[in-house]
């Protein structure tokens, strides 16, 4: 693979359909369309638009990158299914990037706890050590935090309800909002592909918790093996 791979990144894990194209180390094109539903129908046309605007085609891509959540149950399945299908058809790798990774990207400090909003006033938590996940993502109640979050000796909490969680742990808070989601996905994927050279695992949805709702009457998108 080239040292500056062309990576098409996309995400439908929230109320949007977002995509970005990284080429030559630069984001050539990015677009986010806010939508509460319809991502399954909107995703492929959006990807085509992003490629066309950058004057590139599918054959020019070296890798696919996709947001794997946690987030909207159906939205995650839509984008992960598309990423795995595209990677298989094009014969290129697909890289999954979690929302935790997006929040931790570019954050300084040895110990970091990322907090994401979850249903019922709860949070999703994952600890990072020097930018690398040091434990699994967990669902928690901010009022009764579990142990083993990696901030015993101080550190930083960033994200949803960061100040409240930091007070409970004796840590510092750095509230943050997710911005430029597909751009970050593309850059994180590029760094991983440039790492040890090993083929990345195929992306899979990261739910952290079970879905609240009953399955829809229509069959969900199939996750390819």
Short mmCIF file of C-alpha atoms in Angstrom, two decimals:
data_model
loop_
_atom_site.label_atom_id
_atom_site.label_comp_id
_atom_site.label_asym_id
_atom_site.label_seq_id
_atom_site.Cartn_x
_atom_site.Cartn_y
_atom_site.Cartn_z
CA UNK A 1 0.00 0.00 0.00
CA UNK A 2 1.16 3.53 -0.70
CA UNK A 3 2.56 5.60 2.15
CA UNK A 4 -0.21 8.15 1.48
CA UNK A 5 -3.22 5.91 0.75
CA UNK A 6 -6.48 7.11 -0.71
CA UNK A 7 -9.07 6.37 1.98
CA UNK A 8 -12.83 6.84 1.69
CA UNK A 9 -14.29 7.20 5.19
CA UNK A 10 -17.94 7.36 6.20
CA UNK A 11 -20.24 7.22 9.20
CA UNK A 12 -23.97 6.74 9.83
CA UNK A 13 -23.84 5.98 13.56
CA UNK A 14 -25.77 9.16 14.47
CA UNK A 15 -28.44 11.34 12.85
CA UNK A 16 -26.32 12.02 9.80
CA UNK A 17 -24.75 10.54 6.71
CA UNK A 18 -21.13 11.72 6.55
CA UNK A 19 -18.18 10.97 4.28
CA UNK A 20 -14.67 12.23 3.62
CA UNK A 21 -11.88 11.39 1.19
CA UNK A 22 -8.24 11.40 2.32
CA UNK A 23 -5.72 11.47 -0.51
CA UNK A 24 -2.03 12.34 -0.39
CA UNK A 25 -2.30 13.09 3.30
CA UNK A 26 -4.98 15.74 2.73
CA UNK A 27 -8.76 15.74 2.98
CA UNK A 28 -9.83 16.42 -0.60
CA UNK A 29 -13.56 16.35 0.00
CA UNK A 30 -15.93 15.98 2.94
CA UNK A 31 -19.68 16.24 3.35
CA UNK A 32 -22.14 15.68 6.18
CA UNK A 33 -25.87 15.49 5.61
CA UNK A 34 -28.05 15.69 8.71
CA UNK A 35 -30.85 13.13 8.67
CA UNK A 36 -32.77 11.15 11.25
CA UNK A 37 -33.55 8.30 8.87
CA UNK A 38 -32.90 7.20 5.31
CA UNK A 39 -29.14 6.67 5.64
CA UNK A 40 -29.36 3.32 3.85
CA UNK A 41 -30.67 5.02 0.73
CA UNK A 42 -28.46 8.11 1.04
CA UNK A 43 -25.07 6.56 1.76
CA UNK A 44 -23.98 5.25 -1.65
CA UNK A 45 -25.08 8.38 -3.55
CA UNK A 46 -23.15 10.47 -1.02
CA UNK A 47 -20.01 8.38 -1.50
CA UNK A 48 -20.35 8.74 -5.26
CA UNK A 49 -20.71 12.51 -4.89
CA UNK A 50 -17.59 12.75 -2.70
CA UNK A 51 -15.51 10.73 -5.16
CA UNK A 52 -16.81 12.67 -8.16
CA UNK A 53 -16.11 16.03 -6.52
CA UNK A 54 -12.50 14.92 -5.96
CA UNK A 55 -12.23 13.63 -9.56
CA UNK A 56 -11.49 10.10 -8.34
CA UNK A 57 -13.17 6.76 -8.81
CA UNK A 58 -13.60 3.55 -6.84
CA UNK A 59 -10.52 2.03 -8.50
CA UNK A 60 -8.37 4.82 -7.06
CA UNK A 61 -9.07 3.83 -3.45
CA UNK A 62 -6.56 1.99 -1.26
CA UNK A 63 -8.81 1.48 1.77
CA UNK A 64 -12.26 2.03 3.26
CA UNK A 65 -12.76 3.41 6.77
CA UNK A 66 -16.00 3.38 8.74
CA UNK A 67 -17.41 4.51 12.05
CA UNK A 68 -18.46 1.48 14.11
CA UNK A 69 -20.17 3.22 17.04
CA UNK A 70 -21.40 3.09 19.70
CA UNK A 71 -24.36 4.97 18.37
CA UNK A 72 -27.58 4.33 16.51
CA UNK A 73 -28.17 0.58 16.32
CA UNK A 74 -29.46 0.50 12.73
CA UNK A 75 -27.17 3.24 11.47
CA UNK A 76 -24.07 1.34 12.59
CA UNK A 77 -25.18 -1.78 10.74
CA UNK A 78 -25.81 0.22 7.57
CA UNK A 79 -22.33 1.71 7.37
CA UNK A 80 -20.44 -1.38 8.55
CA UNK A 81 -22.28 -3.55 6.02
CA UNK A 82 -21.46 -1.08 3.26
CA UNK A 83 -17.81 -0.87 4.28
CA UNK A 84 -17.34 -4.64 4.32
CA UNK A 85 -19.16 -5.04 1.01
CA UNK A 86 -17.10 -2.32 -0.68
CA UNK A 87 -13.84 -3.68 0.67
CA UNK A 88 -14.68 -7.16 -0.58
CA UNK A 89 -15.73 -5.91 -4.03
CA UNK A 90 -12.68 -3.65 -4.45
CA UNK A 91 -10.15 -6.02 -2.90
CA UNK A 92 -8.94 -3.42 -0.38
CA UNK A 93 -8.87 -3.33 3.45
CA UNK A 94 -11.61 -1.84 5.59
CA UNK A 95 -10.79 -0.21 8.93
CA UNK A 96 -13.32 0.27 11.73
CA UNK A 97 -12.97 3.32 13.98
CA UNK A 98 -15.00 3.69 17.16
CA UNK A 99 -16.55 6.88 18.48
CA UNK A 100 -14.28 6.47 21.50
CA UNK A 101 -11.26 6.63 19.18
CA UNK A 102 -12.63 9.78 17.57
CA UNK A 103 -12.95 11.50 20.94
CA UNK A 104 -9.48 10.41 22.05
CA UNK A 105 -7.81 11.46 18.79
CA UNK A 106 -5.35 14.31 19.33
CA UNK A 107 -5.88 14.42 23.10
CA UNK A 108 -2.69 14.95 25.09
CA UNK A 109 -1.88 13.19 28.36
CA UNK A 110 -1.08 9.69 29.52
CA UNK A 111 -4.42 8.71 31.03
CA UNK A 112 -7.72 9.62 29.38
CA UNK A 113 -11.29 8.48 29.98
CA UNK A 114 -13.70 9.07 27.09
CA UNK A 115 -17.38 9.50 27.94
CA UNK A 116 -20.19 9.31 25.39
CA UNK A 117 -23.89 9.96 25.90
CA UNK A 118 -26.01 6.82 26.29
CA UNK A 119 -29.77 6.31 26.71
CA UNK A 120 -31.50 6.75 30.09
CA UNK A 121 -29.00 9.34 31.40
CA UNK A 122 -26.19 6.83 31.30
CA UNK A 123 -22.78 7.05 29.61
CA UNK A 124 -20.48 4.85 27.58
CA UNK A 125 -16.94 4.91 29.01
CA UNK A 126 -13.59 3.72 27.69
CA UNK A 127 -10.11 4.38 29.13
CA UNK A 128 -7.08 5.26 26.98
CA UNK A 129 -3.38 5.14 27.82
CA UNK A 130 -1.16 7.37 25.66
CA UNK A 131 -3.83 7.41 22.95
CA UNK A 132 -4.46 3.65 22.89
CA UNK A 133 -7.53 2.00 24.39
CA UNK A 134 -6.52 0.35 27.66
CA UNK A 135 -9.83 -1.32 28.48
CA UNK A 136 -13.20 -2.20 26.93
CA UNK A 137 -16.06 0.20 26.44
CA UNK A 138 -18.62 0.00 29.26
CA UNK A 139 -22.09 1.29 29.98
CA UNK A 140 -22.25 3.11 33.33
CA UNK A 141 -24.32 5.38 35.53
CA UNK A 142 -22.32 8.56 36.25
CA UNK A 143 -23.66 8.51 39.82
CA UNK A 144 -22.25 5.03 40.52
CA UNK A 145 -19.12 4.65 38.44
CA UNK A 146 -17.45 1.24 38.24
CA UNK A 147 -13.84 0.67 39.22
CA UNK A 148 -10.92 -0.02 36.91
CA UNK A 149 -11.34 3.06 34.75
CA UNK A 150 -7.62 3.79 34.66
CA UNK A 151 -7.62 7.14 36.45
CA UNK A 152 -6.52 6.02 39.89
CA UNK A 153 -3.43 8.24 39.68
CA UNK A 154 -5.18 11.19 38.06
CA UNK A 155 -5.84 11.95 34.44
CA UNK A 156 -8.37 13.54 32.14
CA UNK A 157 -12.02 12.89 31.40
CA UNK A 158 -13.36 14.15 28.10
CA UNK A 159 -16.80 14.12 26.52
CA UNK A 160 -20.32 13.84 27.87
CA UNK A 161 -20.78 14.93 31.52
CA UNK A 162 -17.00 15.09 31.82
CA UNK A 163 -16.96 17.52 34.76
CA UNK A 164 -19.33 15.39 36.84
CA UNK A 165 -17.39 12.20 36.15
CA UNK A 166 -14.03 13.88 36.75
CA UNK A 167 -15.14 15.10 40.19
CA UNK A 168 -16.07 11.57 41.19
CA UNK A 169 -12.68 10.24 40.08
CA UNK A 170 -10.48 13.09 41.27
CA UNK A 171 -9.49 13.85 37.70
CA UNK A 172 -9.55 16.86 35.42
CA UNK A 173 -12.29 17.51 32.87
CA UNK A 174 -12.06 18.46 29.23
CA UNK A 175 -15.57 18.66 27.74
CA UNK A 176 -15.43 18.12 24.01
CA UNK A 177 -17.74 17.87 21.05
CA UNK A 178 -17.28 15.57 18.09
CA UNK A 179 -16.35 17.55 14.99
CA UNK A 180 -15.23 16.54 11.50
CA UNK A 181 -16.21 12.94 12.15
CA UNK A 182 -15.45 11.38 8.73
CA UNK A 183 -12.22 13.37 8.47
CA UNK A 184 -11.03 11.98 11.80
CA UNK A 185 -12.07 8.46 10.80
CA UNK A 186 -9.96 8.74 7.64
CA UNK A 187 -6.88 10.04 9.47
CA UNK A 188 -7.06 7.42 12.22
CA UNK A 189 -7.41 4.69 9.59
CA UNK A 190 -4.37 6.04 7.73
CA UNK A 191 -2.30 5.90 10.92
CA UNK A 192 -3.36 2.32 11.61
CA UNK A 193 -2.60 1.19 8.07
CA UNK A 194 0.85 2.76 8.33
CA UNK A 195 1.53 0.93 11.62
CA UNK A 196 2.91 -2.58 11.79
CA UNK A 197 1.73 -3.55 8.32
CA UNK A 198 -0.65 -6.23 9.57
CA UNK A 199 -4.00 -6.48 7.82
CA UNK A 200 -6.71 -4.84 9.95
CA UNK A 201 -9.58 -6.87 11.31
CA UNK A 202 -12.76 -6.43 9.34
CA UNK A 203 -14.97 -3.79 10.96
CA UNK A 204 -17.80 -4.94 13.20
CA UNK A 205 -20.50 -2.92 15.00
CA UNK A 206 -19.61 -1.74 18.50
CA UNK A 207 -22.83 -1.58 20.45
CA UNK A 208 -21.55 -1.74 24.10
CA UNK A 209 -25.16 -2.45 25.12
CA UNK A 210 -28.13 -4.32 23.69
CA UNK A 211 -30.62 -2.52 21.50
CA UNK A 212 -33.64 -1.07 23.31
CA UNK A 213 -36.18 -1.55 20.58
CA UNK A 214 -37.57 -4.74 19.15
CA UNK A 215 -36.15 -5.68 15.74
CA UNK A 216 -37.87 -3.90 12.81
CA UNK A 217 -40.19 -5.81 10.56
CA UNK A 218 -37.80 -5.35 7.62
CA UNK A 219 -34.66 -7.52 7.73
CA UNK A 220 -31.53 -5.61 8.83
CA UNK A 221 -28.53 -5.12 6.49
CA UNK A 222 -26.46 -8.28 6.34
CA UNK A 223 -22.98 -8.15 7.89
CA UNK A 224 -20.74 -10.04 5.47
CA UNK A 225 -18.38 -12.66 6.95
#
